[in-house]
């Protein structure tokens, strides 16, 4: 389970126990975030680097068999690099609230500005104020907002800035979609402002044999905002994703 930005493994806190009963769950903190620290203020952590890190983690855990990769937003951007570089490590894909396009020049510039302000103020507050209104729906519980703030504050300014620069540098992945051969579930949220359902469905339905579901009433982080609906959907789909049940 690969979290989004500016979060960490705790983004999946409502999934660990539920899915640990069904299989092995691995939910790391990506390089630069949570407890995975980096050194230096001017790093750029690319999506490819994250994919390399994840494969190294699997190797260190002696997990040679392919996994079901569940990525949320930035986790989905990393899934594209897994598909490009390590397709044999994938058994199924769950793409939650994510995008295939690169940043526009304006979006990328905004991320660089945010990285600079985060370092200058040595604080995640600017990231929280810019991103939170777009991460959750208007009706999200305040506990969800607090959990996201807490996750943002658990990372160092250097790690947050390096991740923002990596997000700004990511490339378009549209050309990978028709070549995906593993079972793929794409999950969107009715009120997602970052990866809206119409945008997600337009690309997700070009993945051969994929399933696309929009969860009602939620924003960009459904595992936190609607854990029961998210867990039920994933539980129902898991036999198909792991290849133990045909479509
Ligand atoms: C995320 O949740 O990972 C971010 O919203 C990704 C992004 O800002 O593009």
XYZ file of C-alpha atoms and ligand atoms in Angstrom:
256
model
C 0.000 0.000 0.000
C 1.688 3.172 -1.205
C 0.523 6.454 0.293
C 0.021 9.905 -1.227
C 1.425 13.360 -0.468
C 1.780 14.905 2.131
C 0.959 11.720 3.988
C 2.739 8.591 5.210
C 1.924 4.949 5.964
C -0.704 6.052 8.517
C -2.904 7.102 5.596
C -3.806 3.372 5.515
C -4.517 3.123 9.258
C -8.060 1.859 8.622
C -6.822 -0.839 6.256
C -3.968 -2.547 8.146
C -5.972 -4.809 10.426
C -8.720 -5.486 7.938
C -6.387 -6.629 5.161
C -3.817 -8.281 7.413
C -6.540 -10.851 8.031
C -6.609 -11.566 4.277
C -2.919 -11.454 3.382
C 0.389 -9.776 4.020
C 0.190 -5.987 4.093
C 3.263 -3.838 3.422
C 2.809 -0.089 3.880
C 6.113 1.798 3.978
C 6.817 5.484 4.453
C 8.153 6.660 1.108
C 11.640 8.163 1.022
C 11.510 11.685 2.476
C 8.202 11.247 4.289
C 7.137 10.033 7.728
C 9.946 8.091 9.309
C 11.960 7.730 6.069
C 14.284 10.692 6.397
C 16.617 12.235 3.842
C 19.685 14.397 4.230
C 20.143 17.797 2.555
C 17.714 20.536 1.510
C 17.961 20.440 -2.259
C 17.091 16.856 -3.166
C 14.579 15.839 -5.825
C 12.941 12.476 -5.147
C 11.664 11.143 -8.454
C 8.780 8.719 -8.895
C 11.315 6.331 -10.422
C 13.437 6.528 -7.272
C 10.383 5.603 -5.188
C 9.726 2.584 -7.431
C 13.381 1.537 -7.076
C 13.070 1.881 -3.290
C 9.912 -0.242 -3.194
C 11.452 -3.026 -5.232
C 14.507 -2.956 -2.982
C 12.178 -3.257 0.008
C 10.444 -6.269 -1.552
C 13.838 -7.821 -2.224
C 14.917 -7.250 1.357
C 11.721 -8.936 2.506
C 12.545 -11.848 0.129
C 9.287 -11.319 -1.725
C 10.048 -12.399 -5.257
C 6.447 -13.193 -6.161
C 4.374 -10.426 -7.745
C 2.277 -8.231 -5.443
C -1.000 -6.359 -5.639
C 0.171 -2.747 -5.736
C -2.281 -0.334 -4.138
C -1.291 3.275 -4.748
C -3.084 6.473 -3.799
C -2.427 9.603 -5.848
C 1.383 9.916 -5.659
C 1.267 6.160 -4.999
C -0.401 5.877 -8.421
C 2.286 8.039 -10.032
C 4.767 5.518 -8.632
C 2.676 2.651 -10.032
C 3.408 4.008 -13.535
C 7.139 3.649 -12.822
C 6.577 0.125 -11.480
C 4.794 -0.752 -14.725
C 7.548 0.794 -16.800
C 10.527 -0.696 -14.940
C 9.321 -3.670 -12.927
C 6.171 -5.099 -14.579
C 7.007 -8.640 -13.450
C 6.712 -7.586 -9.798
C 3.010 -6.754 -10.261
C 0.128 -9.160 -9.925
C -2.706 -6.636 -9.722
C -3.100 -2.874 -9.499
C -5.358 -0.629 -7.457
C -5.106 2.967 -8.595
C -6.805 5.233 -6.063
C -7.481 8.908 -6.743
C -4.611 9.346 -9.159
C -3.694 10.940 -12.482
C -1.751 9.993 -15.625
C -0.822 13.454 -16.858
C 2.257 15.435 -15.830
C 2.013 18.805 -14.080
C 1.400 21.837 -16.259
C 4.271 24.375 -16.101
C 2.121 26.488 -13.739
C 1.447 23.536 -11.419
C 5.122 22.601 -11.378
C 6.106 26.198 -10.589
C 3.550 26.215 -7.757
C 5.138 23.097 -6.274
C 8.637 24.614 -6.435
C 7.325 27.734 -4.714
C 5.664 25.590 -2.030
C 8.923 23.638 -1.552
C 10.858 26.907 -1.088
C 8.309 28.260 1.428
C 8.319 24.982 3.356
C 12.091 25.193 3.738
C 12.069 28.920 4.549
C 9.459 28.518 7.288
C 10.729 25.093 8.395
C 7.082 24.066 8.609
C 4.429 22.060 6.774
C 1.745 24.711 7.461
C 1.771 26.200 3.973
C 1.382 22.735 2.417
C -1.491 22.002 4.779
C -3.285 25.234 3.933
C -2.843 24.821 0.174
C -3.629 21.114 -0.006
C -6.133 20.248 2.714
C -9.157 21.914 1.090
C -8.426 19.839 -2.030
C -7.677 16.561 -0.253
C -10.961 16.039 1.596
C -14.604 16.632 0.751
C -16.580 19.407 2.468
C -18.316 16.842 4.654
C -15.144 15.107 5.867
C -14.891 14.451 9.587
C -12.498 16.781 11.409
C -10.613 13.678 12.595
C -9.659 13.012 8.961
C -8.319 16.552 8.541
C -6.368 16.284 11.802
C -4.913 12.938 10.753
C -3.650 14.455 7.489
C -2.172 17.481 9.318
C -0.433 15.163 11.739
C 1.038 13.128 8.879
C 2.290 16.286 7.106
C 3.904 17.435 10.373
C 5.621 14.078 10.867
C 7.863 14.716 7.833
C 10.857 17.023 7.739
C 10.682 20.228 5.651
C 13.571 18.855 3.549
C 11.650 15.638 2.835
C 8.454 17.498 1.968
C 10.350 19.873 -0.351
C 12.199 17.042 -2.105
C 8.922 15.200 -2.663
C 7.246 18.302 -4.088
C 10.127 18.713 -6.560
C 9.789 15.071 -7.583
C 6.056 15.453 -8.128
C 6.714 18.499 -10.321
C 9.199 16.536 -12.458
C 7.040 13.471 -13.134
C 6.185 12.560 -16.723
C 2.972 11.709 -18.543
C 2.114 7.996 -18.355
C -0.783 7.789 -20.807
C 1.139 5.618 -23.278
C 1.475 2.854 -20.661
C -2.247 2.334 -20.181
C -3.183 0.139 -23.187
C -0.291 -2.218 -22.369
C -1.401 -3.031 -18.799
C -2.062 -6.760 -18.562
C -2.691 -7.241 -14.819
C -6.173 -6.921 -13.253
C -6.641 -3.221 -12.478
C -9.165 -1.516 -10.233
C -9.383 2.281 -10.382
C -11.114 4.034 -7.488
C -12.243 7.628 -7.601
C -14.207 9.880 -5.245
C -17.335 11.821 -6.175
C -15.915 15.092 -4.766
C -12.229 14.564 -5.584
C -10.836 17.966 -6.628
C -7.356 16.671 -7.556
C -8.283 13.638 -9.670
C -11.979 14.183 -10.482
C -14.070 11.134 -11.492
C -14.594 12.318 -15.072
C -10.846 12.668 -15.628
C -10.117 9.330 -13.943
C -12.766 7.410 -15.836
C -11.526 8.795 -19.180
C -8.111 7.142 -18.765
C -8.978 4.226 -16.481
C -11.391 2.780 -18.995
C -8.609 2.582 -21.593
C -6.815 -0.035 -19.445
C -7.774 -3.427 -20.914
C -10.290 -5.281 -18.715
C -10.113 -2.716 -15.908
C -12.797 -1.884 -13.384
C -13.629 1.692 -12.473
C -15.606 2.671 -9.362
C -16.540 6.092 -7.976
C -17.188 6.158 -4.231
C -20.012 8.569 -3.377
C -19.608 11.530 -1.001
C -15.810 11.422 -0.658
C -12.824 13.473 -1.787
C -9.261 12.443 -2.578
C -8.422 10.150 0.342
C -11.223 7.574 0.520
C -9.253 5.052 2.664
C -9.425 7.661 5.460
C -12.686 9.383 4.595
C -14.832 6.327 3.832
C -12.901 3.342 5.192
C -15.875 0.981 5.333
C -16.816 1.558 1.674
C -13.169 1.432 0.573
C -12.458 -1.786 2.494
C -15.601 -3.474 1.239
C -14.835 -2.612 -2.385
C -11.253 -3.804 -2.108
C -12.194 -6.976 -0.242
C -14.745 -7.879 -2.901
C -12.238 -7.217 -5.677
C -9.197 -8.865 -4.087
C -9.805 -12.419 -5.438
C -9.918 -10.987 -8.950
C -6.860 -8.785 -8.346
C -4.811 -11.696 -7.033
C -5.848 -13.897 -9.925
C -7.598 -16.432 -7.706
C -10.956 -15.683 -9.335
C -11.609 -14.888 -12.989
C -13.572 -11.829 -14.076
C -1.295 13.111 -3.413
O -2.320 12.879 -2.761
O -0.370 12.294 -3.494
C -1.172 14.452 -4.087
O -2.418 15.054 -4.132
C -0.608 14.313 -5.454
C -0.541 15.607 -6.183
O -0.477 16.672 -5.543
O -0.510 15.580 -7.426
